[in-house]
Amino acid sequence: MTVTHRHVALRLPPGLSRDEAVRWNTEAGRLDGAAAGAGGAVRLTPAALSALRPHWPDVPEEWTPARLTPLREAVLRLRTRLRALPPSPPPPSDPRTTPSLQGAAP
């Protein structure tokens, strides 16, 4: 994005259209657990809500740009709390996807 005194313009890589950039960003947001809605509202996906609820029971399912400041403050408080927790143990290995060390040289 390029911002000048009176204009804001997209600065996309050569050959990437505005529509392609919007599709890419929409998919990236979905993978991050959020989807943009009408009027600039952001809605969390069910998976994101499920992951957040144990740590933030009243996490808003949707918010608008007008609520970004209080939301940012709440997210920063959550981040501070989570960083103070000990690390979670790794998930158990899945023998179907974990390489076997049988027959490996010591």
C-alpha positions as a LaTeX table, in Angstrom:
\begin{tabular}{lrrr}
\hline
Residue & $x$ (\AA) & $y$ (\AA) & $z$ (\AA) \\
\hline
Met1 & 0.00 & 0.00 & 0.00 \\
Thr2 & 1.25 & 3.46 & $-0.84$ \\
Val3 & $-0.03$ & 6.45 & 1.10 \\
Thr4 & 0.53 & 9.96 & $-0.18$ \\
His5 & $-0.81$ & 13.32 & 0.92 \\
Arg6 & $-4.23$ & 12.74 & $-0.62$ \\
His7 & $-4.28$ & 9.17 & $-1.93$ \\
Val8 & $-4.04$ & 5.59 & $-0.79$ \\
Ala9 & $-3.21$ & 3.04 & $-3.46$ \\
Leu10 & $-2.50$ & $-0.67$ & $-3.52$ \\
Arg11 & 1.05 & $-1.64$ & $-4.38$ \\
Leu12 & 0.75 & $-5.23$ & $-5.57$ \\
Pro13 & 3.41 & $-7.50$ & $-7.04$ \\
Pro14 & 3.57 & $-7.39$ & $-10.85$ \\
Gly15 & 0.92 & $-9.62$ & $-12.38$ \\
Leu16 & $-1.23$ & $-9.88$ & $-9.23$ \\
Ser17 & $-4.67$ & $-8.36$ & $-9.67$ \\
Arg18 & $-6.65$ & $-6.68$ & $-6.93$ \\
Asp19 & $-9.19$ & $-9.53$ & $-7.00$ \\
Glu20 & $-6.43$ & $-12.14$ & $-6.62$ \\
Ala21 & $-4.94$ & $-10.21$ & $-3.68$ \\
Val22 & $-8.36$ & $-10.01$ & $-2.01$ \\
Arg23 & $-8.88$ & $-13.77$ & $-2.48$ \\
Trp24 & $-5.41$ & $-14.54$ & $-1.08$ \\
Asn25 & $-5.91$ & $-12.30$ & 1.97 \\
Thr26 & $-9.40$ & $-13.69$ & 2.57 \\
Glu27 & $-8.04$ & $-17.24$ & 2.62 \\
Ala28 & $-5.09$ & $-16.26$ & 4.83 \\
Gly29 & $-7.52$ & $-14.68$ & 7.30 \\
Arg30 & $-9.68$ & $-17.79$ & 7.32 \\
Leu31 & $-6.63$ & $-19.95$ & 8.03 \\
Asp32 & $-5.78$ & $-17.56$ & 10.88 \\
Gly33 & $-9.28$ & $-18.03$ & 12.28 \\
Ala34 & $-10.98$ & $-14.83$ & 11.17 \\
Ala35 & $-13.24$ & $-13.85$ & 8.29 \\
Ala36 & $-14.06$ & $-10.35$ & 7.09 \\
Gly37 & $-17.73$ & $-9.55$ & 6.88 \\
Ala38 & $-19.98$ & $-6.76$ & 5.74 \\
Gly39 & $-19.16$ & $-3.24$ & 6.84 \\
Gly40 & $-15.65$ & $-4.18$ & 7.94 \\
Ala41 & $-16.80$ & $-6.54$ & 10.69 \\
Val42 & $-14.48$ & $-9.43$ & 11.55 \\
Arg43 & $-15.92$ & $-12.78$ & 12.62 \\
Leu44 & $-13.91$ & $-15.52$ & 14.31 \\
Thr45 & $-14.22$ & $-19.04$ & 12.93 \\
Pro46 & $-15.63$ & $-21.81$ & 15.14 \\
Ala47 & $-12.14$ & $-23.33$ & 15.47 \\
Ala48 & $-10.67$ & $-20.02$ & 16.65 \\
Leu49 & $-13.48$ & $-19.51$ & 19.15 \\
Ser50 & $-13.03$ & $-23.05$ & 20.45 \\
Ala51 & $-9.30$ & $-22.48$ & 20.98 \\
Leu52 & $-9.79$ & $-19.09$ & 22.65 \\
Arg53 & $-12.77$ & $-19.82$ & 24.93 \\
Pro54 & $-10.81$ & $-21.74$ & 27.62 \\
His55 & $-8.56$ & $-18.68$ & 28.04 \\
Trp56 & $-11.02$ & $-15.90$ & 27.21 \\
Pro57 & $-14.59$ & $-17.06$ & 27.95 \\
Asp58 & $-16.25$ & $-13.87$ & 26.72 \\
Val59 & $-14.22$ & $-13.49$ & 23.52 \\
Pro60 & $-16.41$ & $-11.60$ & 21.04 \\
Glu61 & $-17.46$ & $-13.68$ & 18.05 \\
Glu62 & $-17.54$ & $-10.57$ & 15.88 \\
Trp63 & $-16.27$ & $-7.03$ & 16.12 \\
Thr64 & $-16.19$ & $-3.86$ & 14.04 \\
Pro65 & $-13.35$ & $-1.40$ & 13.49 \\
Ala66 & $-14.87$ & 0.87 & 16.14 \\
Arg67 & $-14.11$ & $-1.79$ & 18.79 \\
Leu68 & $-10.47$ & $-2.36$ & 17.82 \\
Thr69 & $-8.90$ & $-0.37$ & 20.66 \\
Pro70 & $-10.58$ & $-2.26$ & 23.53 \\
Leu71 & $-10.16$ & $-5.54$ & 21.63 \\
Arg72 & $-6.43$ & $-4.86$ & 21.16 \\
Glu73 & $-6.06$ & $-4.21$ & 24.88 \\
Ala74 & $-7.86$ & $-7.47$ & 25.73 \\
Val75 & $-5.72$ & $-9.47$ & 23.27 \\
Leu76 & $-2.52$ & $-8.00$ & 24.72 \\
Arg77 & $-3.63$ & $-8.93$ & 28.27 \\
Leu78 & $-4.41$ & $-12.46$ & 27.06 \\
Arg79 & $-1.01$ & $-12.73$ & 25.37 \\
Thr80 & 0.73 & $-11.67$ & 28.58 \\
Arg81 & $-1.21$ & $-14.30$ & 30.58 \\
Leu82 & $-0.53$ & $-17.07$ & 28.06 \\
Arg83 & 3.17 & $-16.28$ & 27.83 \\
Ala84 & 3.45 & $-16.71$ & 31.60 \\
Leu85 & 2.11 & $-20.30$ & 31.41 \\
Pro86 & 4.48 & $-23.25$ & 31.13 \\
Pro87 & 4.68 & $-24.77$ & 27.65 \\
Ser88 & 2.15 & $-27.45$ & 26.80 \\
Pro89 & 3.51 & $-30.95$ & 26.32 \\
Pro90 & 3.82 & $-32.00$ & 22.69 \\
Pro91 & 0.96 & $-34.08$ & 21.31 \\
Pro92 & 1.49 & $-37.85$ & 21.33 \\
Ser93 & 3.17 & $-39.23$ & 18.26 \\
Asp94 & 1.00 & $-40.78$ & 15.61 \\
Pro95 & 2.64 & $-44.03$ & 14.45 \\
Arg96 & 1.07 & $-43.55$ & 11.01 \\
Thr97 & 2.91 & $-40.26$ & 10.47 \\
Thr98 & 5.96 & $-40.51$ & 12.75 \\
Pro99 & 9.03 & $-42.01$ & 11.09 \\
Ser100 & 10.26 & $-45.18$ & 12.76 \\
Leu101 & 13.82 & $-45.34$ & 14.09 \\
Gln102 & 13.87 & $-49.15$ & 13.84 \\
Gly103 & 16.94 & $-50.31$ & 12.01 \\
Ala104 & 18.62 & $-46.90$ & 12.29 \\
Ala105 & 22.32 & $-46.98$ & 13.08 \\
Pro106 & 23.20 & $-45.82$ & 16.63 \\
\hline
\end{tabular}
